[in-house]
Amino acid sequence: MTTCLADYGFEASTQGTGLVVDSPSSQREAVSKAVAECENSLGYDTISSLSEDQLGELYKLELVTLKCLTDLGYDVALPSKQVFVDRYYSDEFPLLESQVFDQASKSDYESAMVACPPATASYDPYVE
């Protein structure tokens, strides 16, 4: 992913099981399009969707991350569980890490992501 995103002009690095793209928030749409193109070209888009129950479990993990980030002083929010489940595969609400990215310097963002790792359900080749 990092090599593919570099081809689109975005510097990216891996952090845990996630991906950090070094770009200003004004380029969020361009980054999203590049990520989608890279996912498509690398086959990540072939992963099946999570069930409603799995999304509910992911929401519980997001609540833990939400508390951690608010304890650090970030102004972040999640929609209700039902809205989260209904809109998880759309861009209709910002992820917690995106909300922190908009509020923090690069180093503060990275520190926050280490202290409060985002909940993920993505691209683990060992999960069936």
C-alpha positions as a printed Julia matrix, in Angstrom:
128×3 Matrix{Float64}:
   0.0     0.0    0.0
   2.76    2.45   0.88
   4.46    1.95  -2.49
   1.18    2.26  -4.35
   0.25    5.45  -2.5
   3.69    6.88  -3.24
   2.88    6.39  -6.94
  -0.09    8.72  -6.34
   2.17   11.26  -4.61
   1.28   10.47  -0.99
   3.82    9.51   1.63
   2.45    6.71   3.78
   3.74    4.49   6.54
   2.41    1.54   8.44
   1.6     1.76  12.11
   0.48   -1.43  13.77
  -2.18   -2.86  11.48
  -3.06    0.57  10.11
  -1.81    2.95   7.5
  -0.84    6.58   8.1
  -0.89    8.91   5.1
   1.05   12.14   5.5
  -1.17   14.74   3.85
  -3.16   17.8    4.88
  -6.85   17.39   5.61
  -7.6    19.45   2.49
  -6.41   16.45   0.45
  -8.62   13.92   2.22
 -10.76   13.29  -0.87
  -7.7    12.75  -3.07
  -6.18   10.43  -0.47
  -9.43    8.45  -0.23
  -9.51    8.01  -3.99
  -5.86    6.92  -4.05
  -6.43    4.44  -1.21
  -9.45    3.01  -3.05
  -7.44    2.65  -6.26
  -4.58    0.98  -4.4
  -6.95   -1.35  -2.56
  -8.52   -2.28  -5.87
  -5.21   -2.88  -7.64
  -3.82   -4.9   -4.72
  -6.95   -7.0   -4.26
  -8.03   -5.6   -0.89
 -11.46   -4.82  -2.27
 -12.18   -8.54  -2.59
 -12.51   -8.94   1.18
 -16.04   -9.76   2.2
 -18.14   -7.33   4.15
 -18.56   -7.65   7.88
 -21.88   -8.87   9.18
 -24.13   -6.61  11.25
 -23.06   -8.53  14.38
 -19.37   -8.1   13.5
 -19.91   -4.38  12.96
 -21.6    -4.22  16.37
 -18.5    -5.79  17.93
 -16.29   -3.33  16.06
 -18.44   -0.5   17.43
 -17.7    -1.69  20.98
 -13.97   -1.43  20.21
 -14.5     2.05  18.76
 -16.14    3.11  22.03
 -12.96    2.11  23.89
 -10.88    4.16  21.44
 -13.31    7.08  21.79
 -12.9     7.13  25.57
  -9.13    6.94  25.28
  -9.0     9.85  22.82
 -11.38   12.02  24.84
  -9.28   11.28  27.94
  -6.33   12.68  25.97
  -8.34   15.85  25.35
  -9.47   15.33  21.75
 -12.91   16.48  20.67
 -14.09   13.31  18.91
 -17.47   11.67  18.49
 -19.12    8.54  17.19
 -22.62    8.2   15.8
 -25.04    5.81  17.45
 -24.37    2.09  17.08
 -27.14    1.72  14.51
 -25.86    4.62  12.4
 -22.32    3.18  12.65
 -23.55   -0.22  11.43
 -25.75    1.26   8.7
 -23.11    3.61   7.32
 -19.84    1.79   8.03
 -19.1     1.25   4.35
 -19.87    4.83   3.35
 -18.07    8.11   3.88
 -21.0     9.64   5.75
 -19.19   10.11   9.06
 -15.52   10.63   9.87
 -13.5     7.93  11.59
 -12.07    8.75  15.0
  -8.52    8.78  13.65
  -9.56   11.27  10.96
 -11.07   13.53  13.61
  -7.81   13.45  15.6
  -5.79   14.06  12.43
  -7.74   17.28  11.86
  -6.93   18.51  15.4
  -3.34   17.43  15.96
   0.16   17.97  14.7
   1.74   14.99  12.97
   3.7    13.96  16.07
   0.69   14.42  18.36
  -1.44   12.41  15.96
   1.09    9.59  15.91
   1.32    9.64  19.71
  -2.47    9.51  20.0
  -2.67    6.55  17.62
  -0.08    4.67  19.69
  -1.87    5.48  22.96
  -5.33    4.78  21.52
  -4.99    2.39  18.56
  -7.92    2.58  16.17
 -10.22   -0.42  16.15
  -9.69   -2.33  12.93
 -11.35   -5.11  11.06
  -9.33   -4.79   7.91
  -7.05   -6.76   5.7
  -5.71   -9.38   8.09
  -4.91  -12.3    5.79
  -5.07  -14.7    8.72
  -8.69  -13.88   9.63
 -11.29  -16.05   7.97
